[in-house]
């Protein structure tokens, strides 16, 4: 067999094996999603020492954690992916919704200090657009190992009031060993039959411009959004303190989608009705979660919170209180008025406080996600420990 024929044969065999391998991976599995992502974008896969806990990251999507697994390539893929948008070669004008369960954004979205509206424009959907720096521009990979990846991006943004921001973003993503999960959550997993994955993004924004940032010219916040797969049996859990007061966006949420108990707001994550709620810092507990009784998956989110009171306000209006925004949000996707729908998915979101920064000063925000999959009796031990709630009562 001459060299040319041999090369063609090997290439064909490799393609055939690749195709067969894809066919073996079921849609919905982590391996399927990683294979799909790698067909369209450079993708980094981190894993812990067991090889079962894995996360997939796409540098071109701002170092976004696209999905994760607690059971290796054949396990459930927890992040929601927009396959059509990822495969498309066309960029959308206002936002490119690729999905992913830990997405880096910046706030505020609305108001006189918004970075989503050009100066002196009306707060209408026609004028709204996501800055390309957090939508279509990639982050640079500056360090990488089997369990950690570090990204960096320099940005220049101008807010609605005309103030110029010159920012250096640093984003570090790492995956945890079991001992780290146990330490962070004060859990003992040794007597539980559960699979698990835990990972963290540490997000830093640094003022590298020539001017200090202050309240009068506008401040920024780190905003992390996690898009997850809904089911009919998924309920979001939002702990609160002092009172169950919450902000409701996109209209009133139907009673069959929302329930308030003594210590938890329960919000349906079924992807069938569009609604969003938020908690101000005075009501915030730095903990979120969801329980999917259909698949037996308990999701837990922690985030950095130090009782700061200034959070950016993202309402689409000129605001009397531009720093009376939410520290935490959850969103359930659903059809728009015209019947179109982005997802379906649901979101667990956290934000950093708004900080006045001198030149070379920084804000750092941690967002940590865990998924536990297994028997309800063992998942219940985790829920009782963290949310003080029996999973049998996590229903609407």
GROMACS .gro file of N, CA, C and O in nm, residues 227-350:
model
  496
  227UNK      N    1  -2.735   2.815   3.310
  227UNK     CA    2  -2.851   2.766   3.235
  227UNK      C    3  -2.853   2.613   3.245
  227UNK      O    4  -2.759   2.546   3.201
  228UNK      N    5  -2.962   2.561   3.301
  228UNK     CA    6  -2.972   2.417   3.329
  228UNK      C    7  -3.096   2.358   3.262
  228UNK      O    8  -3.190   2.429   3.227
  229UNK      N    9  -3.094   2.225   3.248
  229UNK     CA   10  -3.203   2.157   3.177
  229UNK      C   11  -3.325   2.140   3.267
  229UNK      O   12  -3.314   2.088   3.379
  230UNK      N   13  -3.443   2.181   3.220
  230UNK     CA   14  -3.564   2.167   3.301
  230UNK      C   15  -3.629   2.030   3.283
  230UNK      O   16  -3.604   1.961   3.184
  231UNK      N   17  -3.710   1.992   3.380
  231UNK     CA   18  -3.801   1.878   3.366
  231UNK      C   19  -3.931   1.917   3.436
  231UNK      O   20  -3.937   2.016   3.509
  232UNK      N   21  -4.035   1.836   3.413
  232UNK     CA   22  -4.163   1.863   3.479
  232UNK      C   23  -4.152   1.855   3.631
  232UNK      O   24  -4.234   1.912   3.704
  233UNK      N   25  -4.049   1.783   3.680
  233UNK     CA   26  -4.034   1.760   3.824
  233UNK      C   27  -3.924   1.844   3.887
  233UNK      O   28  -3.880   1.815   3.998
  234UNK      N   29  -3.876   1.948   3.819
  234UNK     CA   30  -3.769   2.031   3.872
  234UNK      C   31  -3.826   2.150   3.949
  234UNK      O   32  -3.910   2.223   3.897
  235UNK      N   33  -3.778   2.168   4.072
  235UNK     CA   34  -3.818   2.282   4.155
  235UNK      C   35  -3.692   2.354   4.202
  235UNK      O   36  -3.599   2.292   4.253
  236UNK      N   37  -3.690   2.486   4.183
  236UNK     CA   38  -3.579   2.571   4.228
  236UNK      C   39  -3.602   2.606   4.375
  236UNK      O   40  -3.715   2.636   4.415
  237UNK      N   41  -3.495   2.608   4.453
  237UNK     CA   42  -3.503   2.640   4.596
  237UNK      C   43  -3.423   2.767   4.623
  237UNK      O   44  -3.303   2.772   4.594
  238UNK      N   45  -3.488   2.868   4.680
  238UNK     CA   46  -3.423   2.996   4.710
  238UNK      C   47  -3.439   3.025   4.859
  238UNK      O   48  -3.545   3.072   4.902
  239UNK      N   49  -3.338   3.001   4.940
  239UNK     CA   50  -3.346   3.038   5.082
  239UNK      C   51  -3.349   3.191   5.096
  239UNK      O   52  -3.298   3.264   5.009
  240UNK      N   53  -3.408   3.238   5.203
  240UNK     CA   54  -3.411   3.382   5.228
  240UNK      C   55  -3.400   3.407   5.377
  240UNK      O   56  -3.415   3.317   5.460
  241UNK      N   57  -3.375   3.534   5.413
  241UNK     CA   58  -3.373   3.574   5.553
  241UNK      C   59  -3.455   3.700   5.571
  241UNK      O   60  -3.478   3.775   5.477
  242UNK      N   61  -3.497   3.723   5.689
  242UNK     CA   62  -3.575   3.839   5.739
  242UNK      C   63  -3.717   3.848   5.685
  242UNK      O   64  -3.807   3.884   5.758
  243UNK      N   65  -3.739   3.815   5.559
  243UNK     CA   66  -3.875   3.812   5.505
  243UNK      C   67  -3.870   3.748   5.368
  243UNK      O   68  -3.765   3.746   5.304
  244UNK      N   69  -3.983   3.695   5.318
  244UNK     CA   70  -3.983   3.632   5.187
  244UNK      C   71  -4.002   3.732   5.073
  244UNK      O   72  -4.048   3.696   4.965
  245UNK      N   73  -3.968   3.861   5.095
  245UNK     CA   74  -3.986   3.962   4.991
  245UNK      C   75  -3.896   3.932   4.872
  245UNK      O   76  -3.779   3.901   4.888
  246UNK      N   77  -3.952   3.942   4.753
  246UNK     CA   78  -3.874   3.919   4.632
  246UNK      C   79  -3.928   4.008   4.521
  246UNK      O   80  -4.043   4.050   4.521
  247UNK      N   81  -3.838   4.036   4.425
  247UNK     CA   82  -3.876   4.109   4.304
  247UNK      C   83  -3.927   4.009   4.202
  247UNK      O   84  -3.868   3.903   4.182
  248UNK      N   85  -4.036   4.043   4.133
  248UNK     CA   86  -4.088   3.958   4.027
  248UNK      C   87  -4.077   4.032   3.894
  248UNK      O   88  -4.117   4.148   3.884
  249UNK      N   89  -4.019   3.965   3.795
  249UNK     CA   90  -4.002   4.025   3.663
  249UNK      C   91  -4.088   3.950   3.562
  249UNK      O   92  -4.129   3.837   3.584
  250UNK      N   93  -4.116   4.014   3.451
  250UNK     CA   94  -4.194   3.954   3.341
  250UNK      C   95  -4.336   3.919   3.384
  250UNK      O   96  -4.393   3.820   3.339
  251UNK      N   97  -4.392   3.997   3.476
  251UNK     CA   98  -4.531   3.977   3.514
  251UNK      C   99  -4.547   3.885   3.635
  251UNK      O  100  -4.451   3.831   3.690
  252UNK      N  101  -4.672   3.869   3.675
  252UNK     CA  102  -4.705   3.785   3.790
  252UNK      C  103  -4.680   3.637   3.758
  252UNK      O  104  -4.714   3.589   3.650
  253UNK      N  105  -4.621   3.567   3.855
  253UNK     CA  106  -4.595   3.425   3.838
  253UNK      C  107  -4.715   3.346   3.888
  253UNK      O  108  -4.760   3.368   4.001
  254UNK      N  109  -4.770   3.255   3.809
  254UNK     CA  110  -4.889   3.179   3.852
  254UNK      C  111  -4.862   3.100   3.979
  254UNK      O  112  -4.749   3.059   4.007
  255UNK      N  113  -4.968   3.078   4.056
  255UNK     CA  114  -4.956   3.011   4.186
  255UNK      C  115  -4.908   2.866   4.171
  255UNK      O  116  -4.851   2.810   4.265
  256UNK      N  117  -4.929   2.805   4.055
  256UNK     CA  118  -4.882   2.667   4.038
  256UNK      C  119  -4.735   2.662   3.996
  256UNK      O  120  -4.680   2.554   3.972
  257UNK      N  121  -4.670   2.780   3.990
  257UNK     CA  122  -4.527   2.786   3.959
  257UNK      C  123  -4.445   2.840   4.075
  257UNK      O  124  -4.321   2.839   4.068
  258UNK      N  125  -4.510   2.887   4.181
  258UNK     CA  126  -4.437   2.953   4.290
  258UNK      C  127  -4.504   2.922   4.423
  258UNK      O  128  -4.626   2.923   4.435
  259UNK      N  129  -4.420   2.895   4.523
  259UNK     CA  130  -4.471   2.866   4.657
  259UNK      C  131  -4.370   2.916   4.759
  259UNK      O  132  -4.249   2.899   4.741
  260UNK      N  133  -4.418   2.982   4.865
  260UNK     CA  134  -4.330   3.035   4.969
  260UNK      C  135  -4.356   2.960   5.098
  260UNK      O  136  -4.468   2.956   5.148
  261UNK      N  137  -4.250   2.897   5.152
  261UNK     CA  138  -4.261   2.830   5.281
  261UNK      C  139  -4.191   2.914   5.386
  261UNK      O  140  -4.158   3.030   5.362
  262UNK      N  141  -4.166   2.857   5.503
  262UNK     CA  142  -4.108   2.935   5.613
  262UNK      C  143  -3.968   2.985   5.581
  262UNK      O  144  -3.931   3.096   5.621
  263UNK      N  145  -3.888   2.907   5.511
  263UNK     CA  146  -3.748   2.946   5.487
  263UNK      C  147  -3.705   2.936   5.341
  263UNK      O  148  -3.592   2.967   5.308
  264UNK      N  149  -3.797   2.894   5.254
  264UNK     CA  150  -3.762   2.874   5.114
  264UNK      C  151  -3.869   2.932   5.022
  264UNK      O  152  -3.988   2.921   5.050
  265UNK      N  153  -3.822   2.994   4.914
  265UNK     CA  154  -3.909   3.021   4.801
  265UNK      C  155  -3.890   2.905   4.703
  265UNK      O  156  -3.777   2.873   4.666
  266UNK      N  157  -4.000   2.840   4.666
  266UNK     CA  158  -3.996   2.731   4.570
  266UNK      C  159  -4.050   2.783   4.437
  266UNK      O  160  -4.158   2.841   4.432
  267UNK      N  161  -3.974   2.761   4.330
  267UNK     CA  162  -4.005   2.819   4.200
  267UNK      C  163  -3.988   2.708   4.096
  267UNK      O  164  -3.884   2.643   4.089
  268UNK      N  165  -4.090   2.687   4.017
  268UNK     CA  166  -4.087   2.577   3.921
  268UNK      C  167  -3.981   2.601   3.814
  268UNK      O  168  -3.971   2.709   3.757
  269UNK      N  169  -3.900   2.498   3.788
  269UNK     CA  170  -3.798   2.505   3.683
  269UNK      C  171  -3.832   2.409   3.571
  269UNK      O  172  -3.750   2.324   3.535
  270UNK      N  173  -3.953   2.424   3.514
  270UNK     CA  174  -4.000   2.329   3.413
  270UNK      C  175  -3.988   2.381   3.270
  270UNK      O  176  -4.018   2.309   3.175
  271UNK      N  177  -3.946   2.507   3.253
  271UNK     CA  178  -3.929   2.561   3.119
  271UNK      C  179  -4.057   2.580   3.041
  271UNK      O  180  -4.054   2.581   2.917
  272UNK      N  181  -4.171   2.601   3.111
  272UNK     CA  182  -4.299   2.615   3.040
  272UNK      C  183  -4.365   2.751   3.060
  272UNK      O  184  -4.463   2.782   2.993
  273UNK      N  185  -4.314   2.832   3.153
  273UNK     CA  186  -4.373   2.964   3.176
  273UNK      C  187  -4.262   3.063   3.211
  273UNK      O  188  -4.186   3.039   3.305
  274UNK      N  189  -4.254   3.174   3.139
  274UNK     CA  190  -4.146   3.270   3.157
  274UNK      C  191  -4.168   3.354   3.282
  274UNK      O  192  -4.269   3.422   3.296
  275UNK      N  193  -4.073   3.346   3.373
  275UNK     CA  194  -4.081   3.425   3.496
  275UNK      C  195  -3.944   3.436   3.560
  275UNK      O  196  -3.857   3.350   3.541
  276UNK      N  197  -3.924   3.542   3.635
  276UNK     CA  198  -3.796   3.565   3.701
  276UNK      C  199  -3.819   3.631   3.835
  276UNK      O  200  -3.905   3.719   3.849
  277UNK      N  201  -3.743   3.587   3.936
  277UNK     CA  202  -3.750   3.651   4.067
  277UNK      C  203  -3.610   3.688   4.113
  277UNK      O  204  -3.511   3.630   4.067
  278UNK      N  205  -3.603   3.785   4.202
  278UNK     CA  206  -3.475   3.829   4.255
  278UNK      C  207  -3.485   3.868   4.400
  278UNK      O  208  -3.592   3.910   4.447
  279UNK      N  209  -3.375   3.852   4.472
  279UNK     CA  210  -3.369   3.890   4.613
  279UNK      C  211  -3.268   4.003   4.631
  279UNK      O  212  -3.156   3.997   4.580
  280UNK      N  213  -3.309   4.105   4.707
  280UNK     CA  214  -3.218   4.212   4.745
  280UNK      C  215  -3.119   4.158   4.849
  280UNK      O  216  -3.145   4.056   4.915
  281UNK      N  217  -3.008   4.226   4.869
  281UNK     CA  218  -2.905   4.173   4.961
  281UNK      C  219  -2.956   4.153   5.104
  281UNK      O  220  -2.912   4.059   5.172
  282UNK      N  221  -3.047   4.239   5.151
  282UNK     CA  222  -3.095   4.225   5.289
  282UNK      C  223  -3.175   4.096   5.310
  282UNK      O  224  -3.196   4.054   5.425
  283UNK      N  225  -3.219   4.032   5.202
  283UNK     CA  226  -3.295   3.907   5.213
  283UNK      C  227  -3.214   3.786   5.167
  283UNK      O  228  -3.263   3.674   5.169
  284UNK      N  229  -3.090   3.809   5.127
  284UNK     CA  230  -3.012   3.705   5.059
  284UNK      C  231  -2.938   3.613   5.155
  284UNK      O  232  -2.874   3.656   5.250
  285UNK      N  233  -2.948   3.484   5.127
  285UNK     CA  234  -2.862   3.380   5.183
  285UNK      C  235  -2.776   3.332   5.067
  285UNK      O  236  -2.829   3.306   4.959
  286UNK      N  237  -2.644   3.320   5.082
  286UNK     CA  238  -2.559   3.285   4.968
  286UNK      C  239  -2.568   3.138   4.930
  286UNK      O  240  -2.469   3.063   4.930
  287UNK      N  241  -2.690   3.097   4.895
  287UNK     CA  242  -2.716   2.957   4.863
  287UNK      C  243  -2.838   2.950   4.770
  287UNK      O  244  -2.936   3.023   4.790
  288UNK      N  245  -2.829   2.868   4.669
  288UNK     CA  246  -2.939   2.840   4.577
  288UNK      C  247  -2.940   2.690   4.550
  288UNK      O  248  -2.840   2.621   4.573
  289UNK      N  249  -3.050   2.642   4.497
  289UNK     CA  250  -3.051   2.502   4.462
  289UNK      C  251  -3.168   2.466   4.374
  289UNK      O  252  -3.256   2.549   4.345
  290UNK      N  253  -3.169   2.342   4.330
  290UNK     CA  254  -3.284   2.287   4.259
  290UNK      C  255  -3.284   2.136   4.280
  290UNK      O  256  -3.180   2.075   4.303
  291UNK      N  257  -3.405   2.079   4.270
  291UNK     CA  258  -3.417   1.934   4.282
  291UNK      C  259  -3.500   1.882   4.166
  291UNK      O  260  -3.612   1.927   4.143
  292UNK      N  261  -3.441   1.791   4.092
  292UNK     CA  262  -3.509   1.725   3.981
  292UNK      C  263  -3.545   1.584   4.026
  292UNK      O  264  -3.461   1.493   4.025
  293UNK      N  265  -3.670   1.568   4.070
  293UNK     CA  266  -3.714   1.438   4.120
  293UNK      C  267  -3.722   1.334   4.009
  293UNK      O  268  -3.713   1.214   4.035
  294UNK      N  269  -3.735   1.379   3.885
  294UNK     CA  270  -3.745   1.287   3.771
  294UNK      C  271  -3.614   1.214   3.747
  294UNK      O  272  -3.611   1.092   3.727
  295UNK      N  273  -3.503   1.287   3.754
  295UNK     CA  274  -3.372   1.227   3.728
  295UNK      C  275  -3.294   1.198   3.856
  295UNK      O  276  -3.187   1.137   3.849
  296UNK      N  277  -3.345   1.242   3.971
  296UNK     CA  278  -3.274   1.220   4.096
  296UNK      C  279  -3.148   1.302   4.106
  296UNK      O  280  -3.041   1.250   4.140
  297UNK      N  281  -3.160   1.433   4.075
  297UNK     CA  282  -3.045   1.523   4.076
  297UNK      C  283  -3.073   1.641   4.168
  297UNK      O  284  -3.173   1.712   4.152
  298UNK      N  285  -2.984   1.662   4.264
  298UNK     CA  286  -2.989   1.779   4.352
  298UNK      C  287  -2.875   1.872   4.313
  298UNK      O  288  -2.758   1.832   4.312
  299UNK      N  289  -2.909   1.995   4.279
  299UNK     CA  290  -2.810   2.096   4.241
  299UNK      C  291  -2.799   2.199   4.352
  299UNK      O  292  -2.899   2.244   4.407
  300UNK      N  293  -2.676   2.237   4.384
  300UNK     CA  294  -2.649   2.334   4.490
  300UNK      C  295  -2.556   2.441   4.433
  300UNK      O  296  -2.459   2.409   4.365
  301UNK      N  297  -2.586   2.568   4.460
  301UNK     CA  298  -2.502   2.679   4.418
  301UNK      C  299  -2.466   2.764   4.539
  301UNK      O  300  -2.555   2.802   4.618
  302UNK      N  301  -2.339   2.791   4.556
  302UNK     CA  302  -2.291   2.887   4.655
  302UNK      C  303  -2.228   3.004   4.581
  302UNK      O  304  -2.182   2.990   4.468
  303UNK      N  305  -2.224   3.121   4.645
  303UNK     CA  306  -2.159   3.236   4.584
  303UNK      C  307  -2.110   3.330   4.693
  303UNK      O  308  -2.157   3.327   4.807
  304UNK      N  309  -2.011   3.410   4.658
  304UNK     CA  310  -1.953   3.500   4.758
  304UNK      C  311  -2.053   3.610   4.792
  304UNK      O  312  -2.118   3.668   4.705
  305UNK      N  313  -2.065   3.638   4.922
  305UNK     CA  314  -2.161   3.737   4.971
  305UNK      C  315  -2.113   3.784   5.108
  305UNK      O  316  -2.096   3.702   5.198
  306UNK      N  317  -2.091   3.914   5.121
  306UNK     CA  318  -2.035   3.970   5.245
  306UNK      C  319  -2.124   4.078   5.307
  306UNK      O  320  -2.074   4.170   5.372
  307UNK      N  321  -2.255   4.067   5.282
  307UNK     CA  322  -2.353   4.161   5.337
  307UNK      C  323  -2.336   4.304   5.285
  307UNK      O  324  -2.381   4.400   5.349
  308UNK      N  325  -2.271   4.319   5.168
  308UNK     CA  326  -2.273   4.449   5.101
  308UNK      C  327  -2.417   4.483   5.063
  308UNK      O  328  -2.498   4.394   5.036
  309UNK      N  329  -2.448   4.611   5.056
  309UNK     CA  330  -2.585   4.653   5.027
  309UNK      C  331  -2.602   4.715   4.889
  309UNK      O  332  -2.714   4.735   4.843
  310UNK      N  333  -2.493   4.751   4.822
  310UNK     CA  334  -2.502   4.815   4.690
  310UNK      C  335  -2.489   4.711   4.579
  310UNK      O  336  -2.381   4.653   4.558
  311UNK      N  337  -2.599   4.688   4.508
  311UNK     CA  338  -2.602   4.599   4.392
  311UNK      C  339  -2.667   4.673   4.277
  311UNK      O  340  -2.763   4.746   4.296
  312UNK      N  341  -2.615   4.654   4.157
  312UNK     CA  342  -2.666   4.731   4.043
  312UNK      C  343  -2.811   4.693   4.014
  312UNK      O  344  -2.853   4.579   4.029
  313UNK      N  345  -2.886   4.793   3.970
  313UNK     CA  346  -3.027   4.779   3.936
  313UNK      C  347  -3.036   4.765   3.785
  313UNK      O  348  -2.989   4.850   3.711
  314UNK      N  349  -3.096   4.657   3.737
  314UNK     CA  350  -3.100   4.630   3.593
  314UNK      C  351  -3.235   4.660   3.530
  314UNK      O  352  -3.259   4.624   3.413
  315UNK      N  353  -3.325   4.726   3.601
  315UNK     CA  354  -3.455   4.761   3.543
  315UNK      C  355  -3.435   4.855   3.424
  315UNK      O  356  -3.351   4.944   3.426
  316UNK      N  357  -3.518   4.836   3.320
  316UNK     CA  358  -3.507   4.914   3.196
  316UNK      C  359  -3.577   5.048   3.212
  316UNK      O  360  -3.685   5.072   3.156
  317UNK      N  361  -3.518   5.138   3.288
  317UNK     CA  362  -3.575   5.270   3.313
  317UNK      C  363  -3.470   5.357   3.378
  317UNK      O  364  -3.369   5.307   3.429
  318UNK      N  365  -3.490   5.490   3.374
  318UNK     CA  366  -3.406   5.579   3.452
  318UNK      C  367  -3.446   5.562   3.598
  318UNK      O  368  -3.564   5.575   3.633
  319UNK      N  369  -3.349   5.531   3.684
  319UNK     CA  370  -3.380   5.479   3.817
  319UNK      C  371  -3.356   5.583   3.926
  319UNK      O  372  -3.257   5.657   3.923
  320UNK      N  373  -3.446   5.581   4.025
  320UNK     CA  374  -3.424   5.662   4.145
  320UNK      C  375  -3.322   5.596   4.237
  320UNK      O  376  -3.252   5.665   4.312
  321UNK      N  377  -3.315   5.462   4.231
  321UNK     CA  378  -3.224   5.386   4.316
  321UNK      C  379  -3.140   5.291   4.231
  321UNK      O  380  -3.167   5.171   4.224
  322UNK      N  381  -3.037   5.344   4.165
  322UNK     CA  382  -2.958   5.259   4.074
  322UNK      C  383  -2.874   5.152   4.143
  322UNK      O  384  -2.821   5.064   4.077
  323UNK      N  385  -2.863   5.159   4.278
  323UNK     CA  386  -2.785   5.057   4.350
  323UNK      C  387  -2.872   4.979   4.448
  323UNK      O  388  -2.825   4.929   4.548
  324UNK      N  389  -3.001   4.968   4.413
  324UNK     CA  390  -3.094   4.887   4.492
  324UNK      C  391  -3.134   4.763   4.412
  324UNK      O  392  -3.252   4.732   4.398
  325UNK      N  393  -3.034   4.694   4.359
  325UNK     CA  394  -3.060   4.578   4.276
  325UNK      C  395  -3.052   4.447   4.352
  325UNK      O  396  -3.038   4.443   4.475
  326UNK      N  397  -3.059   4.337   4.278
  326UNK     CA  398  -3.063   4.203   4.336
  326UNK      C  399  -2.923   4.144   4.350
  326UNK      O  400  -2.836   4.166   4.266
  327UNK      N  401  -2.906   4.062   4.455
  327UNK     CA  402  -2.783   3.985   4.472
  327UNK      C  403  -2.796   3.847   4.409
  327UNK      O  404  -2.696   3.785   4.374
  328UNK      N  405  -2.919   3.800   4.396
  328UNK     CA  406  -2.942   3.665   4.344
  328UNK      C  407  -3.070   3.665   4.261
  328UNK      O  408  -3.166   3.738   4.293
  329UNK      N  409  -3.071   3.586   4.154
  329UNK     CA  410  -3.189   3.574   4.068
  329UNK      C  411  -3.207   3.429   4.024
  329UNK      O  412  -3.111   3.353   4.015
  330UNK      N  413  -3.332   3.396   3.993
  330UNK     CA  414  -3.361   3.269   3.926
  330UNK      C  415  -3.460   3.298   3.815
  330UNK      O  416  -3.542   3.389   3.825
  331UNK      N  417  -3.452   3.218   3.709
  331UNK     CA  418  -3.536   3.241   3.591
  331UNK      C  419  -3.587   3.108   3.539
  331UNK      O  420  -3.513   3.009   3.532
  332UNK      N  421  -3.715   3.104   3.506
  332UNK     CA  422  -3.775   2.988   3.440
  332UNK      C  423  -3.816   3.032   3.301
  332UNK      O  424  -3.894   3.126   3.284
  333UNK      N  425  -3.762   2.966   3.200
  333UNK     CA  426  -3.790   3.004   3.063
  333UNK      C  427  -3.928   2.956   3.021
  333UNK      O  428  -3.982   2.858   3.075
  334UNK      N  429  -3.984   3.024   2.923
  334UNK     CA  430  -4.113   2.987   2.869
  334UNK      C  431  -4.140   3.062   2.741
  334UNK      O  432  -4.061   3.149   2.701
  335UNK      N  433  -4.252   3.033   2.673
  335UNK     CA  434  -4.281   3.099   2.546
  335UNK      C  435  -4.299   3.250   2.562
  335UNK      O  436  -4.352   3.297   2.662
  336UNK      N  437  -4.251   3.324   2.462
  336UNK     CA  438  -4.274   3.468   2.454
  336UNK      C  439  -4.416   3.493   2.402
  336UNK      O  440  -4.489   3.399   2.367
  337UNK      N  441  -4.455   3.619   2.395
  337UNK     CA  442  -4.590   3.654   2.350
  337UNK      C  443  -4.618   3.603   2.209
  337UNK      O  444  -4.732   3.568   2.175
  338UNK      N  445  -4.515   3.599   2.125
  338UNK     CA  446  -4.535   3.554   1.987
  338UNK      C  447  -4.525   3.402   1.972
  338UNK      O  448  -4.532   3.350   1.860
  339UNK      N  449  -4.504   3.334   2.085
  339UNK     CA  450  -4.495   3.188   2.082
  339UNK      C  451  -4.355   3.134   2.070
  339UNK      O  452  -4.333   3.014   2.090
  340UNK      N  453  -4.258   3.218   2.033
  340UNK     CA  454  -4.119   3.173   2.025
  340UNK      C  455  -4.063   3.147   2.165
  340UNK      O  456  -4.111   3.202   2.263
  341UNK      N  457  -3.961   3.063   2.172
  341UNK     CA  458  -3.897   3.034   2.299
  341UNK      C  459  -3.748   3.013   2.279
  341UNK      O  460  -3.706   2.947   2.185
  342UNK      N  461  -3.668   3.069   2.370
  342UNK     CA  462  -3.523   3.055   2.361
  342UNK      C  463  -3.481   2.914   2.397
  342UNK      O  464  -3.393   2.856   2.335
  343UNK      N  465  -3.541   2.859   2.502
  343UNK     CA  466  -3.498   2.732   2.556
  343UNK      C  467  -3.575   2.612   2.506
  343UNK      O  468  -3.586   2.593   2.385
  344UNK      N  469  -3.624   2.531   2.602
  344UNK     CA  470  -3.644   2.565   2.743
  344UNK      C  471  -3.520   2.539   2.831
  344UNK      O  472  -3.440   2.450   2.802
  345UNK      N  473  -3.509   2.620   2.938
  345UNK     CA  474  -3.406   2.604   3.038
  345UNK      C  475  -3.452   2.678   3.163
  345UNK      O  476  -3.555   2.745   3.164
  346UNK      N  477  -3.378   2.662   3.272
  346UNK     CA  478  -3.397   2.749   3.387
  346UNK      C  479  -3.259   2.798   3.430
  346UNK      O  480  -3.157   2.739   3.394
  347UNK      N  481  -3.256   2.909   3.506
  347UNK     CA  482  -3.129   2.970   3.542
  347UNK      C  483  -3.116   2.991   3.692
  347UNK      O  484  -3.214   3.027   3.761
  348UNK      N  485  -2.994   2.972   3.741
  348UNK     CA  486  -2.954   3.008   3.877
  348UNK      C  487  -2.844   3.112   3.864
  348UNK      O  488  -2.741   3.085   3.802
  349UNK      N  489  -2.865   3.233   3.921
  349UNK     CA  490  -2.777   3.347   3.895
  349UNK      C  491  -2.729   3.411   4.024
  349UNK      O  492  -2.803   3.418   4.122
  350UNK      N  493  -2.607   3.463   4.022
  350UNK     CA  494  -2.558   3.542   4.135
  350UNK      C  495  -2.479   3.661   4.082
  350UNK      O  496  -2.429   3.659   3.969
   0.00000   0.00000   0.00000
